[in-house]
Tab-separated table of C-alpha atoms in Angstrom:
chain	number	residue	atom	x	y	z
A	1	MET	CA	-27.850	-2.999	16.977
A	2	PRO	CA	-31.202	-4.834	16.763
A	3	LYS	CA	-31.262	-7.574	14.112
A	4	SER	CA	-34.359	-5.993	12.595
A	5	GLU	CA	-32.503	-2.730	11.925
A	6	ALA	CA	-29.539	-4.543	10.380
A	7	ALA	CA	-31.885	-6.644	8.237
A	8	SER	CA	-33.675	-3.505	7.046
A	9	LEU	CA	-30.392	-1.850	6.039
A	10	LEU	CA	-29.108	-4.966	4.271
A	11	GLU	CA	-32.407	-5.452	2.466
A	12	ARG	CA	-32.222	-1.858	1.253
A	13	TYR	CA	-28.544	-1.600	0.314
A	14	PHE	CA	-27.087	-5.111	-0.117
A	15	PRO	CA	-27.646	-5.721	-3.862
A	16	ALA	CA	-27.987	-9.520	-3.690
A	17	TRP	CA	-30.306	-9.651	-0.668
A	18	GLU	CA	-33.322	-10.798	-2.707
A	19	HIS	CA	-31.266	-13.703	-4.063
A	20	LEU	CA	-30.330	-15.034	-0.622
A	21	SER	CA	-32.088	-18.040	0.871
A	22	PRO	CA	-33.628	-17.651	4.351
A	23	GLU	CA	-30.671	-19.594	5.757
A	24	GLU	CA	-28.164	-17.322	3.997
A	25	ARG	CA	-29.944	-14.218	5.283
A	26	THR	CA	-29.826	-15.548	8.830
A	27	ALA	CA	-26.127	-16.381	8.469
A	28	LEU	CA	-25.408	-12.949	6.968
A	29	LEU	CA	-27.055	-11.227	9.916
A	30	SER	CA	-25.108	-13.420	12.341
A	31	ASN	CA	-21.840	-12.405	10.661
A	32	THR	CA	-22.618	-8.695	10.522
A	33	MET	CA	-21.721	-6.334	13.331
A	34	GLU	CA	-21.811	-2.630	13.990
A	35	ALA	CA	-18.481	-0.859	13.532
A	36	ASN	CA	-18.005	2.862	14.144
A	37	TYR	CA	-14.947	4.918	13.240
A	38	LYS	CA	-13.890	8.330	14.493
A	39	LYS	CA	-12.887	11.058	12.061
A	40	GLY	CA	-9.338	10.535	10.792
A	41	VAL	CA	-9.110	6.841	11.736
A	42	CYS	CA	-7.506	4.489	9.185
A	43	VAL	CA	-10.142	1.864	8.438
A	44	HIS	CA	-8.162	-0.178	5.918
A	45	GLY	CA	-4.622	-0.090	4.595
A	46	ALA	CA	-1.776	-2.184	3.241
A	47	GLU	CA	-0.504	-3.004	6.731
A	48	ARG	CA	-3.922	-3.653	8.221
A	49	GLU	CA	-6.028	-6.794	8.465
A	50	CYS	CA	-8.609	-7.437	5.747
A	51	ILE	CA	-11.710	-6.651	7.804
A	52	GLY	CA	-14.607	-7.339	5.428
A	53	VAL	CA	-17.328	-5.457	3.580
A	54	LEU	CA	-18.517	-2.174	5.069
A	55	LEU	CA	-22.022	-0.796	4.601
A	56	ILE	CA	-22.045	2.883	5.502
A	57	LYS	CA	-24.999	3.886	7.680
A	58	LYS	CA	-23.848	7.442	8.268
A	59	GLY	CA	-20.669	9.323	7.453
A	60	THR	CA	-17.995	9.297	4.754
A	61	LEU	CA	-15.060	7.043	3.912
A	62	ARG	CA	-12.249	8.280	1.680
A	63	THR	CA	-10.260	5.827	-0.437
A	64	TYR	CA	-6.839	6.971	-1.597
A	65	MET	CA	-3.407	5.843	-2.719
A	66	LEU	CA	-0.276	6.833	-0.827
A	67	SER	CA	3.070	7.273	-2.543
A	68	GLU	CA	6.427	6.448	-0.947
A	69	GLU	CA	6.957	10.199	-0.531
A	70	GLY	CA	3.701	10.491	1.407
A	71	ARG	CA	1.646	12.130	-1.336
A	72	GLU	CA	-2.036	11.218	-1.274
A	73	ILE	CA	-4.250	10.782	-4.339
A	74	THR	CA	-7.939	10.515	-3.540
A	75	LEU	CA	-9.633	7.882	-5.691
A	76	PHE	CA	-13.223	8.205	-4.474
A	77	ARG	CA	-15.393	8.848	-1.442
A	78	LEU	CA	-18.274	6.745	-0.164
A	79	GLY	CA	-21.305	7.948	1.777
A	80	ASN	CA	-24.588	6.813	3.278
A	81	GLY	CA	-25.837	3.525	1.796
A	82	ASP	CA	-22.613	2.760	-0.081
A	83	LEU	CA	-20.760	-0.549	0.216
A	84	CYS	CA	-16.982	-0.524	0.662
A	85	ILE	CA	-15.663	-3.636	-1.102
A	86	LEU	CA	-11.958	-2.766	-1.085
A	87	SER	CA	-11.863	-3.275	2.680
A	88	ALA	CA	-12.490	-6.953	1.807
A	89	SER	CA	-9.907	-7.078	-0.984
A	90	CYS	CA	-8.387	-10.265	0.482
A	91	VAL	CA	-11.420	-12.276	-0.674
A	92	MET	CA	-11.411	-10.880	-4.224
A	93	ASP	CA	-8.521	-12.170	-6.321
A	94	ALA	CA	-8.987	-9.509	-9.009
A	95	ILE	CA	-8.075	-6.719	-6.586
A	96	THR	CA	-4.276	-6.685	-6.478
A	97	PHE	CA	-3.432	-3.089	-5.561
A	98	ASP	CA	-3.200	-1.526	-2.110
A	99	VAL	CA	-5.323	1.433	-1.082
A	100	GLN	CA	-5.952	3.300	2.136
A	101	VAL	CA	-9.442	3.899	3.508
A	102	ASP	CA	-9.922	6.593	6.159
A	103	ALA	CA	-12.988	7.884	7.973
A	104	GLU	CA	-13.405	11.419	6.674
A	105	GLU	CA	-15.845	12.160	9.489
A	106	ASP	CA	-17.332	10.167	12.360
A	107	THR	CA	-18.765	7.184	10.483
A	108	GLU	CA	-21.217	4.447	11.442
A	109	THR	CA	-21.113	1.188	9.478
A	110	LEU	CA	-22.220	-2.397	9.349
A	111	LEU	CA	-19.257	-4.757	8.955
A	112	ILE	CA	-19.724	-8.089	7.173
A	113	ASN	CA	-17.046	-10.580	8.249
A	114	ALA	CA	-14.453	-11.194	5.500
A	115	SER	CA	-14.204	-14.988	5.773
A	116	PHE	CA	-17.985	-15.355	5.829
A	117	PHE	CA	-18.345	-13.055	2.821
A	118	SER	CA	-15.782	-15.162	0.974
A	119	ARG	CA	-17.848	-18.310	1.603
A	120	LEU	CA	-21.043	-16.540	0.623
A	121	MET	CA	-19.490	-15.438	-2.676
A	122	ALA	CA	-18.316	-19.000	-3.362
A	123	ASN	CA	-21.769	-20.468	-2.737
A	124	ASN	CA	-24.011	-17.819	-4.268
A	125	ILE	CA	-23.304	-16.569	-7.795
A	126	HIS	CA	-25.557	-13.536	-7.279
A	127	VAL	CA	-23.406	-12.335	-4.384
A	128	GLU	CA	-20.236	-12.854	-6.415
A	129	CYS	CA	-21.660	-10.937	-9.378
A	130	ALA	CA	-22.860	-8.099	-7.136
A	131	ALA	CA	-19.451	-7.838	-5.453
A	132	TYR	CA	-17.587	-7.627	-8.744
A	133	ARG	CA	-20.138	-5.196	-10.169
A	134	ILE	CA	-19.488	-2.875	-7.238
A	135	ALA	CA	-15.723	-3.345	-7.713
A	136	VAL	CA	-16.069	-2.403	-11.402
A	137	ASP	CA	-18.023	0.723	-10.474
A	138	ARG	CA	-15.265	1.717	-8.064
A	139	PHE	CA	-12.640	1.017	-10.714
A	140	SER	CA	-14.523	3.440	-12.971
A	141	ASP	CA	-14.207	6.038	-10.206
A	142	VAL	CA	-10.474	5.323	-10.019
A	143	MET	CA	-10.076	5.751	-13.788
A	144	TRP	CA	-11.971	9.049	-13.648
A	145	ALA	CA	-9.609	10.269	-10.924
A	146	MET	CA	-6.570	9.203	-12.971
A	147	GLN	CA	-7.984	10.851	-16.090
A	148	GLN	CA	-8.358	14.124	-14.226
A	149	ILE	CA	-4.825	13.992	-12.849
A	150	LEU	CA	-3.190	12.985	-16.131
A	151	PHE	CA	-5.163	14.887	-18.745
A	152	MET	CA	-7.048	17.808	-17.174
A	153	SER	CA	-5.545	21.222	-16.581
A	154	MET	CA	-5.339	22.294	-12.942
A	155	ASP	CA	-7.976	25.018	-13.256
A	156	ARG	CA	-10.450	22.578	-14.791
A	157	ARG	CA	-9.767	19.889	-12.165
A	158	LEU	CA	-10.335	22.373	-9.375
A	159	ALA	CA	-13.495	23.707	-11.038
A	160	VAL	CA	-14.868	20.161	-11.421
A	161	PHE	CA	-14.155	19.442	-7.755
A	162	LEU	CA	-15.770	22.656	-6.501
A	163	SER	CA	-18.808	22.100	-8.712
A	164	ASP	CA	-19.210	18.524	-7.434
A	165	GLU	CA	-18.936	19.680	-3.827
A	166	LEU	CA	-21.605	22.334	-4.403
A	167	SER	CA	-23.931	19.680	-5.829
A	168	LYS	CA	-23.430	17.483	-2.767
A	169	SER	CA	-23.927	20.224	-0.188
A	170	GLY	CA	-26.694	22.112	-1.953
A	171	GLY	CA	-25.260	25.377	-0.619
A	172	GLY	CA	-22.926	28.056	-1.883
A	173	THR	CA	-20.006	27.598	0.522
A	174	ILE	CA	-17.544	24.692	0.624
A	175	MET	CA	-16.118	24.175	4.105
A	176	LEU	CA	-12.776	22.614	3.216
A	177	THR	CA	-9.197	23.734	3.715
A	178	HIS	CA	-6.733	24.118	0.855
A	179	GLU	CA	-4.830	21.121	2.253
A	180	GLN	CA	-7.957	18.928	2.127
A	181	ILE	CA	-8.750	19.974	-1.435
A	182	ALA	CA	-5.164	19.218	-2.487
A	183	ARG	CA	-5.509	15.666	-1.115
A	184	TYR	CA	-8.815	15.171	-2.918
A	185	ILE	CA	-7.570	16.239	-6.340
A	186	GLY	CA	-4.028	14.856	-6.064
A	187	SER	CA	-2.120	18.130	-6.049
A	188	ALA	CA	0.007	20.240	-3.727
A	189	ARG	CA	-1.515	22.704	-1.271
A	190	GLU	CA	0.547	25.566	-2.705
A	191	VAL	CA	-0.803	24.887	-6.195
A	192	VAL	CA	-4.398	24.808	-4.943
A	193	THR	CA	-3.883	28.056	-3.036
A	194	ARG	CA	-2.495	29.829	-6.116
A	195	MET	CA	-5.364	28.593	-8.280
A	196	LEU	CA	-8.003	29.603	-5.719
A	197	LYS	CA	-6.463	33.066	-5.505
A	198	TYR	CA	-6.741	33.285	-9.285
A	199	PHE	CA	-10.408	32.199	-9.082
A	200	ALA	CA	-10.949	34.887	-6.443
A	201	SER	CA	-9.325	37.570	-8.627
A	202	GLU	CA	-11.736	36.597	-11.414
A	203	GLY	CA	-14.721	36.976	-9.106
A	204	ILE	CA	-15.546	33.261	-9.182
A	205	VAL	CA	-15.008	32.565	-5.468
A	206	GLU	CA	-14.486	34.376	-2.197
A	207	LEU	CA	-11.930	32.910	0.184
A	208	SER	CA	-12.241	32.778	3.946
A	209	ARG	CA	-10.562	30.827	6.715
A	210	GLY	CA	-11.566	27.164	6.232
A	211	GLY	CA	-14.148	27.923	3.554
A	212	ILE	CA	-14.685	28.846	-0.099
A	213	LYS	CA	-17.806	30.709	-1.188
A	214	VAL	CA	-18.724	30.370	-4.859
A	215	LEU	CA	-19.859	33.754	-6.163
A	216	ASP	CA	-20.364	32.974	-9.850
A	217	LYS	CA	-21.504	29.434	-10.677
A	218	ASN	CA	-21.728	30.184	-14.394
A	219	LYS	CA	-18.069	31.234	-14.562
A	220	LEU	CA	-17.157	28.125	-12.595
A	221	LYS	CA	-19.044	25.900	-15.003
A	222	GLY	CA	-17.412	27.736	-17.914
A	223	LEU	CA	-14.022	26.466	-16.736
A	224	ILE	CA	-15.238	22.885	-16.915
A	225	LYS	CA	-16.276	22.944	-20.579
């Protein structure tokens, strides 16, 4: 990737860019490389090397926790322009829990070297503050996911998820399988299937192979209140 393109992306999405000296910007560019991941690839995990900070150019990364029984609980997803800090958890002492990060689709990123980022944080307070601010935002996403799992009824959790997906896509059909939805909301596929069938019987959705068409957005929103 041309340095000018990387510089443009970092200037736009790296929150402390304006507080970097010319020398720090040059060093940052020298320690940033292009890294692309195919759909389904594990980008970061407990058994994997701490790779560094990822800036997503195009695609989606899913961050989740994995139980000993193999159950997945999706914590949050990151898209275009987002920074993935947890993939550099080794340089942030406050992050003490293990998460998995997978490429949800073919994803293009810029990868900032972990050891360099650690030095940059140590020498520039603005970078350190920006990194922890992003980490706090992600922790808020984690708490929201836990709140849904612990305190929301299943029908409301599913309605919130479907409504969020509609907002992202801008369409009326959600192209996800029941298995994928179960992973996203921390449930079992059988439970999701039963609840979707109930939604269909109420005229809220129409089910098809690999897709869910929302027929009545007002009824769906009524389940969220």
